[in-house]
PDB file of C-alpha atoms in Angstrom:
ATOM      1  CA  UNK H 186       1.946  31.721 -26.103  1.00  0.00           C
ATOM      2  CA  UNK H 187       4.293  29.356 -27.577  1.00  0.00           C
ATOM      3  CA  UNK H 188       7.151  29.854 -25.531  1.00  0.00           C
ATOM      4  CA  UNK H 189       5.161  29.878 -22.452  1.00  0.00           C
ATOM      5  CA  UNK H 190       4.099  26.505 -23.284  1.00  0.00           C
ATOM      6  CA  UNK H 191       7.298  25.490 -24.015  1.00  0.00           C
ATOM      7  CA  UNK H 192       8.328  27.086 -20.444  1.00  0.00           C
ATOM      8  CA  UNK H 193       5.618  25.149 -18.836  1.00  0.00           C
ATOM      9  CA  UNK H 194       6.406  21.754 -20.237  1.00  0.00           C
ATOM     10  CA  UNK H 195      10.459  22.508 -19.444  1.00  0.00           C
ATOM     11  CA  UNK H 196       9.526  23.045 -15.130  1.00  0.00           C
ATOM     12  CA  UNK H 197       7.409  19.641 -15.389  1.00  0.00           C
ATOM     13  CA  UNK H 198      10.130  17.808 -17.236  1.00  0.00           C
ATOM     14  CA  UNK H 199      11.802  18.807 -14.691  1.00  0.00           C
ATOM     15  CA  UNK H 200      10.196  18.318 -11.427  1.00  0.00           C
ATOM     16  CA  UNK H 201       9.506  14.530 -12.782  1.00  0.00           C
ATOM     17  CA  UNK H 202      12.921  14.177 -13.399  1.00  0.00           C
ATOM     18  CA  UNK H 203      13.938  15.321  -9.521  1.00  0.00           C
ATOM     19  CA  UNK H 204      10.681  12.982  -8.658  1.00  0.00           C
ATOM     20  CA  UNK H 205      12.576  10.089 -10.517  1.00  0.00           C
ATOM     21  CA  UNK H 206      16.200  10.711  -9.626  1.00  0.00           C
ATOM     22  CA  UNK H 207      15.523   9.023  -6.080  1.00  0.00           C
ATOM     23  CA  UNK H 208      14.767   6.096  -7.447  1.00  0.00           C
ATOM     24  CA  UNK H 209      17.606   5.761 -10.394  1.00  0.00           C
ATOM     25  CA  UNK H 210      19.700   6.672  -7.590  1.00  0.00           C
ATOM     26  CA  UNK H 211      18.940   3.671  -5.842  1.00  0.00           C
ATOM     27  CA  UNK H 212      18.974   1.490  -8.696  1.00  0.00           C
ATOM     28  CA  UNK H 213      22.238   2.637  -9.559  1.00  0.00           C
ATOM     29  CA  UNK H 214      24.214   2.243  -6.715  1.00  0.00           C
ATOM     30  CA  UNK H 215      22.834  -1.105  -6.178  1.00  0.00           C
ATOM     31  CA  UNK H 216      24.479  -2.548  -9.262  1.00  0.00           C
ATOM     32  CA  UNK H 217      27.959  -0.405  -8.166  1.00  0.00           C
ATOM     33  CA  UNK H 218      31.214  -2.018  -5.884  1.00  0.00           C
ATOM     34  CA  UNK H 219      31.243   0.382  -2.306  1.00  0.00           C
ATOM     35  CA  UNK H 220      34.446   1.970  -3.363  1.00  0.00           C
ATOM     36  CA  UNK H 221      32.396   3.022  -6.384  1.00  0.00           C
ATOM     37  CA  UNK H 222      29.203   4.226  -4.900  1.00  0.00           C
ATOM     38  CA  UNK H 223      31.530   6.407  -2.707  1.00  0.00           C
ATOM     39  CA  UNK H 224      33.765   7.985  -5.420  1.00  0.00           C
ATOM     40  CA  UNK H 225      30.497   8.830  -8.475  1.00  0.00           C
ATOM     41  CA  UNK H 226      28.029   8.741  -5.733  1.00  0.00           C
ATOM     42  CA  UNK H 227      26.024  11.314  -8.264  1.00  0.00           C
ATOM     43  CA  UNK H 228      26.283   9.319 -10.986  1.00  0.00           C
ATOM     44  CA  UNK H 229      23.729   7.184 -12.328  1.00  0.00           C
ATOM     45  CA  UNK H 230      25.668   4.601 -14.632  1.00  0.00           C
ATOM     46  CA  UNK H 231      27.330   1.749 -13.122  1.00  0.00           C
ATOM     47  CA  UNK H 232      30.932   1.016 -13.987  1.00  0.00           C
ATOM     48  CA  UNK H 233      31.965  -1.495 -13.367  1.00  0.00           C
ATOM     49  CA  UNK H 234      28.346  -3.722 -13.324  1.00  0.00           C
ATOM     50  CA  UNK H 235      27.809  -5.797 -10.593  1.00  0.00           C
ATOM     51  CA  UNK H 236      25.603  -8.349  -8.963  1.00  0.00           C
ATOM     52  CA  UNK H 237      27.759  -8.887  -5.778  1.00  0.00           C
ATOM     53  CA  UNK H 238      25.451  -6.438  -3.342  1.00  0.00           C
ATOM     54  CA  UNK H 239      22.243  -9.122  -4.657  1.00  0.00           C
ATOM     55  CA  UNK H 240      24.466 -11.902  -3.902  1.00  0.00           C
ATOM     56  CA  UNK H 241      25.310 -10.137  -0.443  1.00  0.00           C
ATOM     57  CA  UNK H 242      22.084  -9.070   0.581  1.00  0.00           C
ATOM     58  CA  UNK H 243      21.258 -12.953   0.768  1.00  0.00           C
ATOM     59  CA  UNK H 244      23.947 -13.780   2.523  1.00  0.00           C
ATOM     60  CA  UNK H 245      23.679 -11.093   5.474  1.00  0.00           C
ATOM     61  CA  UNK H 246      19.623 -11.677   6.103  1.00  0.00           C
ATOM     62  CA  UNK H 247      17.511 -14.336   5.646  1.00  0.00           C
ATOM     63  CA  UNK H 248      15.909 -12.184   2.820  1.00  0.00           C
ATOM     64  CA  UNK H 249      13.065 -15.028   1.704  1.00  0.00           C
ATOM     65  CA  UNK H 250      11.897 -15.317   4.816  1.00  0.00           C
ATOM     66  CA  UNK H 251      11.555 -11.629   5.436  1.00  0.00           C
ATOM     67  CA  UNK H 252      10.344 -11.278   1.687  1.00  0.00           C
ATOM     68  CA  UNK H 253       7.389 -13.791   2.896  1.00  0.00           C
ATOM     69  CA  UNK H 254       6.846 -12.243   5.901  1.00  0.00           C
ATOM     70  CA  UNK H 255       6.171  -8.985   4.593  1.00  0.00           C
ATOM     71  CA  UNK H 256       4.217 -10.970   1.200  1.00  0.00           C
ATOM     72  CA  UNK H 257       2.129 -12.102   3.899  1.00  0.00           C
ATOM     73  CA  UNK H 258       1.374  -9.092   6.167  1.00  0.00           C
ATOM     74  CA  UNK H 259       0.304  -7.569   3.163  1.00  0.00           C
ATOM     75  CA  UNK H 260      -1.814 -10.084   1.271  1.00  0.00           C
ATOM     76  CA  UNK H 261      -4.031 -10.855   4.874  1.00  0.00           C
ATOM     77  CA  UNK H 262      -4.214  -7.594   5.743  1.00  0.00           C
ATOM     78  CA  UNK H 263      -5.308  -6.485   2.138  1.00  0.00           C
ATOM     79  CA  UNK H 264      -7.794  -9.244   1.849  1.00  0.00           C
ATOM     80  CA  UNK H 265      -9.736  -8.581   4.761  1.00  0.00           C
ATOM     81  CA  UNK H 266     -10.030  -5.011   4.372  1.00  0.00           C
ATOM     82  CA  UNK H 267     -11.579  -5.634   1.124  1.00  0.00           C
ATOM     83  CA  UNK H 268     -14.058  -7.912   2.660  1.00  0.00           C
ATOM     84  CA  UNK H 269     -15.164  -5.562   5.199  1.00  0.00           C
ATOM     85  CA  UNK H 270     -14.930  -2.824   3.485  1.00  0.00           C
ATOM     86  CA  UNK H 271     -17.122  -4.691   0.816  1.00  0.00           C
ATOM     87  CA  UNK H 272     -19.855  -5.545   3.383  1.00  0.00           C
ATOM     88  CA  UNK H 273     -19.731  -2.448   5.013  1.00  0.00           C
ATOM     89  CA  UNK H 274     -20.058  -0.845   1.761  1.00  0.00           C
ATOM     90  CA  UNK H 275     -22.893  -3.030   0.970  1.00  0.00           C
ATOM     91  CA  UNK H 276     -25.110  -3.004   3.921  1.00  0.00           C
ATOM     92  CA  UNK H 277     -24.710   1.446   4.121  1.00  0.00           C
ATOM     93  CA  UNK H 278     -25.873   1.557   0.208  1.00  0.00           C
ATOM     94  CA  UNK H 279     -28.420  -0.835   0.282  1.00  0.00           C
ATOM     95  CA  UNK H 280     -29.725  -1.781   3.495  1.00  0.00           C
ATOM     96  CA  UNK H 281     -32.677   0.741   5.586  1.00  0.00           C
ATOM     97  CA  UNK H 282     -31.922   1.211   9.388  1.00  0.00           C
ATOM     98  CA  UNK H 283     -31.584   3.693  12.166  1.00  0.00           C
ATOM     99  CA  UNK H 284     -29.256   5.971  12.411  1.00  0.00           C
ATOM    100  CA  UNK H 285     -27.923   4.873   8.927  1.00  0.00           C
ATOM    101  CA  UNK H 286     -26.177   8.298   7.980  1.00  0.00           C
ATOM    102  CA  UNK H 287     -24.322   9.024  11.508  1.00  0.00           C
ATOM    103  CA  UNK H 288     -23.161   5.319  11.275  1.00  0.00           C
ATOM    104  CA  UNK H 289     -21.682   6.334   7.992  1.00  0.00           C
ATOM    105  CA  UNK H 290     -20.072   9.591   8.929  1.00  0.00           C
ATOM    106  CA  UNK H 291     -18.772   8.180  12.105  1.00  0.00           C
ATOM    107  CA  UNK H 292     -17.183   5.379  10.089  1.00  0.00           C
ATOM    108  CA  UNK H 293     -15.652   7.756   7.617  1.00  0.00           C
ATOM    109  CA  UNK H 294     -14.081  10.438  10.509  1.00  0.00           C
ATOM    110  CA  UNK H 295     -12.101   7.754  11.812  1.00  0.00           C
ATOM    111  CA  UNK H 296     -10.143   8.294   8.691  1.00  0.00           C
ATOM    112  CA  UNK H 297      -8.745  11.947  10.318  1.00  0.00           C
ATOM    113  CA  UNK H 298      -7.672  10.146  14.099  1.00  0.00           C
ATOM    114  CA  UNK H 299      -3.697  10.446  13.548  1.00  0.00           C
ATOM    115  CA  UNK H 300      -2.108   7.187  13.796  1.00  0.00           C
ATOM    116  CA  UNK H 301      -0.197   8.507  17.391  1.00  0.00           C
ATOM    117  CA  UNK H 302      -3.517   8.664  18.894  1.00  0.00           C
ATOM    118  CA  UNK H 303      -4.494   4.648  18.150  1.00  0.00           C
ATOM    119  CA  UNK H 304      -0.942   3.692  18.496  1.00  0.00           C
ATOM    120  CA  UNK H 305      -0.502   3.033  22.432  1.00  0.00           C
ATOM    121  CA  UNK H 306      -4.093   1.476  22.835  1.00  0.00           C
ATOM    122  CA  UNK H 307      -3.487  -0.839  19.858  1.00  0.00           C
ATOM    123  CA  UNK H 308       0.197  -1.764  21.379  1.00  0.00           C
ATOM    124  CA  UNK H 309      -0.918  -2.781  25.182  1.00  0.00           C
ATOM    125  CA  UNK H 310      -4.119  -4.631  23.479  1.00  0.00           C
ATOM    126  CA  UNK H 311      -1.859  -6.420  20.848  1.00  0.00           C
ATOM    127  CA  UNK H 312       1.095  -7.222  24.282  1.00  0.00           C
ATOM    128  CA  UNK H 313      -1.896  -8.432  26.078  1.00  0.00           C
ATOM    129  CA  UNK H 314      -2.606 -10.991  23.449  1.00  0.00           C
ATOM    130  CA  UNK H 315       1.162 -12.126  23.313  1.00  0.00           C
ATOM    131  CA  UNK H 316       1.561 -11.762  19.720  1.00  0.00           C
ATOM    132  CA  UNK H 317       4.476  -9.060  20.324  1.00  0.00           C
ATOM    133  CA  UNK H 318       6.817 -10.267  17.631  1.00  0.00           C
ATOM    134  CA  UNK H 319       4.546 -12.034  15.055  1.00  0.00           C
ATOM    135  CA  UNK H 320       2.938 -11.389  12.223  1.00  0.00           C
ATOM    136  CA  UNK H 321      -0.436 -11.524  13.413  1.00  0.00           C
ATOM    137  CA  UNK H 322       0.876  -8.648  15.705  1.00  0.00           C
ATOM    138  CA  UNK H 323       0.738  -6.153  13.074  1.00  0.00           C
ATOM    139  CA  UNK H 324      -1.910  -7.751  11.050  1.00  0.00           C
ATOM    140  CA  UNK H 325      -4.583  -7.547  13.750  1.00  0.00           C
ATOM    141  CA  UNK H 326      -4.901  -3.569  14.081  1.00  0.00           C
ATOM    142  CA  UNK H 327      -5.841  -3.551  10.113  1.00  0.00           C
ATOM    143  CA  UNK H 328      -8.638  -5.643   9.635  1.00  0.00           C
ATOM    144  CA  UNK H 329     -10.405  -3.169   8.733  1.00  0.00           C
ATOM    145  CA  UNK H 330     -10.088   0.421   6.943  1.00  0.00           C
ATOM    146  CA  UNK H 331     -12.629   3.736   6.164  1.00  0.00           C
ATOM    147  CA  UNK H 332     -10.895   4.509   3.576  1.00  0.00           C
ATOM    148  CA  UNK H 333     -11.919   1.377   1.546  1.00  0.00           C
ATOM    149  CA  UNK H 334     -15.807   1.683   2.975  1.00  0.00           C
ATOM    150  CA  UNK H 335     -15.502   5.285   1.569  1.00  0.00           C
ATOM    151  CA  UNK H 336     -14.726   4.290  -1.677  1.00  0.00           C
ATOM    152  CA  UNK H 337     -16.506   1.030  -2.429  1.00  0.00           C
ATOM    153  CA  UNK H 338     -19.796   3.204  -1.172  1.00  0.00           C
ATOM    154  CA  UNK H 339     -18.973   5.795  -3.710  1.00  0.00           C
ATOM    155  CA  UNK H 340     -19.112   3.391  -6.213  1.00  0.00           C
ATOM    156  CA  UNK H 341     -21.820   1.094  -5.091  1.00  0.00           C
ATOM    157  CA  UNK H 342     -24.197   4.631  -5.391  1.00  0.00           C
ATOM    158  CA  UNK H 343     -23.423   4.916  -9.048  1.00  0.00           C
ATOM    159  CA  UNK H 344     -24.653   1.378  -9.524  1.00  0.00           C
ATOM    160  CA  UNK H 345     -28.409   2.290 -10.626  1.00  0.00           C
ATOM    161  CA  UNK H 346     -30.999   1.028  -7.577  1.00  0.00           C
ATOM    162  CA  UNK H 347     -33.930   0.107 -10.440  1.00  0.00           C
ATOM    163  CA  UNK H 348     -31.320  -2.893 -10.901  1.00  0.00           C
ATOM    164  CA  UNK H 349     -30.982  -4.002  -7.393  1.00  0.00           C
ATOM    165  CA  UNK H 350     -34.894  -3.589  -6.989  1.00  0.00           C
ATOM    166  CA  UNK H 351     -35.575  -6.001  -9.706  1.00  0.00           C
ATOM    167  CA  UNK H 352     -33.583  -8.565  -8.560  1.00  0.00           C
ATOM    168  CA  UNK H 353     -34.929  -7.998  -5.092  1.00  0.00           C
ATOM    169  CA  UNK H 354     -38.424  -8.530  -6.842  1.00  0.00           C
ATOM    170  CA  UNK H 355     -36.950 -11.705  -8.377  1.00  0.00           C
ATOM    171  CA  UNK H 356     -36.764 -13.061  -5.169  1.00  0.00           C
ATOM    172  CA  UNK H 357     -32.643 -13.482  -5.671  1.00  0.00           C
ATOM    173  CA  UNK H 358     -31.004 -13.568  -2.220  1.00  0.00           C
ATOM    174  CA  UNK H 359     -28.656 -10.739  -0.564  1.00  0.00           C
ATOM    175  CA  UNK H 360     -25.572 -12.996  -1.510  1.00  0.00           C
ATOM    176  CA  UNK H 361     -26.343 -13.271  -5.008  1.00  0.00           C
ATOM    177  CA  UNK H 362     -26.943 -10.028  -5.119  1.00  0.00           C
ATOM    178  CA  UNK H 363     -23.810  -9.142  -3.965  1.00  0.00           C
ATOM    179  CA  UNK H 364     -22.021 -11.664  -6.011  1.00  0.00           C
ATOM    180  CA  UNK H 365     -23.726 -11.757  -9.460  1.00  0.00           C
ATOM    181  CA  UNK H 366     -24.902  -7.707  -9.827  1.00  0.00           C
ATOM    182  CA  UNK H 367     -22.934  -5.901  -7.856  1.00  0.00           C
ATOM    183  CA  UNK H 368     -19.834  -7.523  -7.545  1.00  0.00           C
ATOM    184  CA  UNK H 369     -18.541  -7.149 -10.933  1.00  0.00           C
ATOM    185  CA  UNK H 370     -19.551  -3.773 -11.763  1.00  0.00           C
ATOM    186  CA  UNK H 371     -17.533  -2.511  -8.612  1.00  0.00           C
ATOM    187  CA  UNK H 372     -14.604  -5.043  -9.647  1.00  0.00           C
ATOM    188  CA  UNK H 373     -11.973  -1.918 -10.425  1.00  0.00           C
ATOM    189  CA  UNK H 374     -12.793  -0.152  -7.565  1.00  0.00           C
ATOM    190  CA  UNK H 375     -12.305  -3.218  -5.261  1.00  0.00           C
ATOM    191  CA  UNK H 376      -8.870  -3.255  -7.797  1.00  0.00           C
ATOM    192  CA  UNK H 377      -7.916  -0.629  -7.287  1.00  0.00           C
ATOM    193  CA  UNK H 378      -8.454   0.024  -3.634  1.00  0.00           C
ATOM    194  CA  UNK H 379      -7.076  -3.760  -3.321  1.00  0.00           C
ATOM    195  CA  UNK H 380      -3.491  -2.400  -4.669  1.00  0.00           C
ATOM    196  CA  UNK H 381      -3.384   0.785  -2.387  1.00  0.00           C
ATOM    197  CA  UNK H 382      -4.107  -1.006   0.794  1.00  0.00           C
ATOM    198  CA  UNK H 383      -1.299  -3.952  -0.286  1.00  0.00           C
ATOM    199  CA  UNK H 384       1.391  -1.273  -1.130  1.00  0.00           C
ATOM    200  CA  UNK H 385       0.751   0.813   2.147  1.00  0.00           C
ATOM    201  CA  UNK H 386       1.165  -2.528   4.338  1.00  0.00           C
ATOM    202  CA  UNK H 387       3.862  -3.220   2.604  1.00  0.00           C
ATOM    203  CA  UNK H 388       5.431  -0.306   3.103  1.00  0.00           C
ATOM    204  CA  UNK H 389       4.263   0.425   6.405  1.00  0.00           C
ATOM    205  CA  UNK H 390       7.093   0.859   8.940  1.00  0.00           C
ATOM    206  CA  UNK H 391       5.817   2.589  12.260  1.00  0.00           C
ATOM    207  CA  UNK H 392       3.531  -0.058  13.278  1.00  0.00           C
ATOM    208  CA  UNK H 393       5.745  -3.368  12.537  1.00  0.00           C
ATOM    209  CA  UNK H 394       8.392  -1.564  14.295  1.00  0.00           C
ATOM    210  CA  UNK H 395       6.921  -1.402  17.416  1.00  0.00           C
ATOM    211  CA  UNK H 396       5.462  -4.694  17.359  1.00  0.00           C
ATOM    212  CA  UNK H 397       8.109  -7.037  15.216  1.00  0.00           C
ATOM    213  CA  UNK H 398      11.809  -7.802  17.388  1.00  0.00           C
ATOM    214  CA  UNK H 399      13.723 -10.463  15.379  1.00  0.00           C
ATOM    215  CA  UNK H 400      15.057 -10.688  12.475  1.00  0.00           C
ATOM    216  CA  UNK H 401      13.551 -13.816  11.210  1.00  0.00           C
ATOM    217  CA  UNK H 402       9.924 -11.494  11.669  1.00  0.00           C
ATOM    218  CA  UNK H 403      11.190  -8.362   9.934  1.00  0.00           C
ATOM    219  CA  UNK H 404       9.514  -6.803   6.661  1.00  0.00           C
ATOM    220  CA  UNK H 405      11.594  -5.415   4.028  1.00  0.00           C
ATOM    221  CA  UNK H 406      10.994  -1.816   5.375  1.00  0.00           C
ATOM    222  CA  UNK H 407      12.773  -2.956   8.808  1.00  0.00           C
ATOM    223  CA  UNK H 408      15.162  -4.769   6.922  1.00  0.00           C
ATOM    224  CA  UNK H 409      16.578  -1.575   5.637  1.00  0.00           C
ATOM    225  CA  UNK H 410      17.868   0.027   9.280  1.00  0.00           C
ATOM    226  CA  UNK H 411      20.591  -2.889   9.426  1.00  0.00           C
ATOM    227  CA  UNK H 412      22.486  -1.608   6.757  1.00  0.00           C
ATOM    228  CA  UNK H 413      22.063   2.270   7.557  1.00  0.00           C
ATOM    229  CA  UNK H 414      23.503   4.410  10.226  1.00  0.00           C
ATOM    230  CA  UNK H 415      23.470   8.085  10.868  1.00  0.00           C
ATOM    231  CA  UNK H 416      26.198   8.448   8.386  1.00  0.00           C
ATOM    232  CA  UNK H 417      24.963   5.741   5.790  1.00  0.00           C
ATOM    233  CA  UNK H 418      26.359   2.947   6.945  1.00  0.00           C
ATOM    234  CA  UNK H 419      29.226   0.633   5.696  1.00  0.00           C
ATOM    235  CA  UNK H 420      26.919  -1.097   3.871  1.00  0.00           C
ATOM    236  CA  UNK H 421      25.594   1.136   1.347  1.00  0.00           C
ATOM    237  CA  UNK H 422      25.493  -0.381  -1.514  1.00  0.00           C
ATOM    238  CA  UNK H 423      23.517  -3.514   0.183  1.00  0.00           C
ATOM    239  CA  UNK H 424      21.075  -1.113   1.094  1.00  0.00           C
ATOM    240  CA  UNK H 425      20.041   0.005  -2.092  1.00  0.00           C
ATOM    241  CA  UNK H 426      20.106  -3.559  -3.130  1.00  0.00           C
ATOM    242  CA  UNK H 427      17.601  -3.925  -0.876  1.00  0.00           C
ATOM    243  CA  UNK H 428      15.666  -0.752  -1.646  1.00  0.00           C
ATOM    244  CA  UNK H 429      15.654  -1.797  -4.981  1.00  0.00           C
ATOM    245  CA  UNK H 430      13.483  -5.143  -3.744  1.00  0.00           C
ATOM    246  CA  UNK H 431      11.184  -3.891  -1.328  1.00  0.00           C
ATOM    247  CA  UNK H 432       9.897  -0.711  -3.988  1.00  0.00           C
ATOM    248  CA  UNK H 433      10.134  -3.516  -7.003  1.00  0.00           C
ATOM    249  CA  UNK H 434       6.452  -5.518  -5.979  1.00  0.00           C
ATOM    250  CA  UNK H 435       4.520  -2.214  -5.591  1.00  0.00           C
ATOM    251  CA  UNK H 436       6.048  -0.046  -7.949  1.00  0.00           C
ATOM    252  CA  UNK H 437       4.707  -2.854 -10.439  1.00  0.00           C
ATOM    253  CA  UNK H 438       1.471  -3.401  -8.992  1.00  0.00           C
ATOM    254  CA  UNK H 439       0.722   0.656  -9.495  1.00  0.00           C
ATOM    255  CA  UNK H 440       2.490   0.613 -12.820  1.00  0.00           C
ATOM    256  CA  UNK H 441      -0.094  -2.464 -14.177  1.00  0.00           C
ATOM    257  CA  UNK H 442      -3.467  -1.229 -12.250  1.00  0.00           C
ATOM    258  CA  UNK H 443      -2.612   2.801 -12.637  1.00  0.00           C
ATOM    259  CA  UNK H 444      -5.333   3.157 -14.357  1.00  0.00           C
ATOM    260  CA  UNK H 445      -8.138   1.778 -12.310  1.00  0.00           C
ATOM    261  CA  UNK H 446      -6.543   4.121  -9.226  1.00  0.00           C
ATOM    262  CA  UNK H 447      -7.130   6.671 -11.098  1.00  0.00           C
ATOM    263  CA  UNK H 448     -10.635   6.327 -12.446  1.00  0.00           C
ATOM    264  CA  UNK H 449     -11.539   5.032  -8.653  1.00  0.00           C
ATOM    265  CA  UNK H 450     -10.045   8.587  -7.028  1.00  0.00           C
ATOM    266  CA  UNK H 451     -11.642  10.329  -9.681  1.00  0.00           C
ATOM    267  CA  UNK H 452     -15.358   8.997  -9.723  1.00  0.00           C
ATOM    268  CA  UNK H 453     -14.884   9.145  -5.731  1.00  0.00           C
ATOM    269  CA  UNK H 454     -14.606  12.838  -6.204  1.00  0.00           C
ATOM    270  CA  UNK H 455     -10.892  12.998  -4.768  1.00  0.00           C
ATOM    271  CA  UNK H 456      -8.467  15.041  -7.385  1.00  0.00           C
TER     272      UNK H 456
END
């Protein structure tokens, strides 16, 4: 039994390790001269060290401003699906009204209509506008999401109702009761729901593709196709410099509030 254990632990050492590897990689070869990359390509320790492909990388794009742009795109995006995901949430758990249970499920299928489907309708609505190009472009499509009604509902239900009733018997208004009772015993799953939706927009590539055109509107995920080509480009090195800074925010984020992901899948019943 032993040794089968010891088996067992050996395979998930190593598929973490192959799970990791990407992401050395990348770190790696961002502190390596091109010359270098290209001759120990496999290997993961710099030598010589350098900062040159940081120092390039800020000298090729306008890297703040495409930093802030995708900060930005994130953050809005992030903060109003939390508010109507909040209210949504709110008004399905506690409210009484027609038609209260098919207004939930129909909510919560939208989550299975593939992006494709949404894509062109979103794209001549958003060109109709004339915000082709901006930031408000991509921003506008994501105000709000199912996902985050789905799981601020879960967790609203656990909240006991005798609560809720007694403060409606207090006379306290819908507000406070949203602010002072329910409000901070949902705080890590708005936390945690908070950090998935910002590190999804700011990865997301797809949509600001089709909608962003210049460089001075680029995100960091867009960014990346002007140093690669179908061969890997001449500027690999300032590539994974770059990698390195648009995986560094939420790689961070989900290493600090890991926990509170977790807990928020797991009381939502997803495993």
């Amino acid at each position: 039994m032993k040794i089968n254990k010891y088996i067992f632990h050996l395979i998930i050492i190593v598929f973490i390790l192959l799970a990791l590897y990407p992401i050395l990689f990348a770190v790696s070869n961002s502190f390596k001269h091109l010359s270098d990359a290209y001759s120990s390509t496999i290997s993961l320790i710099p030598n010589p060290f350098t900062l040159e492909n940081y120092v390039d990388l800020e000298d090729t794009i306008p890297l703040f401003r495409i930093t802030l742009n995708t900060f930005i795109i994130a953050s809005v995006i992030t903060a109003f699906k939390m508010v109507t995901s909040f209210l949504a949430a709110f008004a399905l758990t506690y409210f009484h009204f027609k038609f209260k249970k098919a207004t939930y499920f129909l909510l919560i299928s939208t989550i299975f209509i593939p992006f494709t489907v949404t894509m062109i309708p979103n794209y001549l609505i958003i060109s109709e506008f004339d915000l082709i190009d901006s930031v408000w472009g991509v921003i506008l499509p994501q105000l709000a999401d199912a996902i985050g009604i789905f799981m601020l509902t879960q967790a609203m239900r656990n909240i006991p109702k005798p609560l809720i009733e007694a403060a409606q018997i207090d006379g306290i208004s819908t507000f406070n009761i949203m602010k002072d009772h329910v409000l901070p015993i949902v705080r890590p799953a708005i936390t945690s729901t908070a950090i998935w939706f910002f590190i999804l927009a700011w990865n997301d590539y797809v949509w600001p593709l089709l909608m962003l055109r210049s460089r001075d509107s680029y995100t960091l995920p867009l960014a990346l196709q002007l140093f690669v080509s179908s061969e890997g480009g001449t500027n690999f090195t300032i590539a994974m410099a770059l990698s390195v800074i648009t995986m560094a925010i939420p790689l961070i984020l989900y290493l600090v509030f890991q926990r509170y992901i977790i807990n928020t899948f797991s009381s939502s019943g997803i495993k």
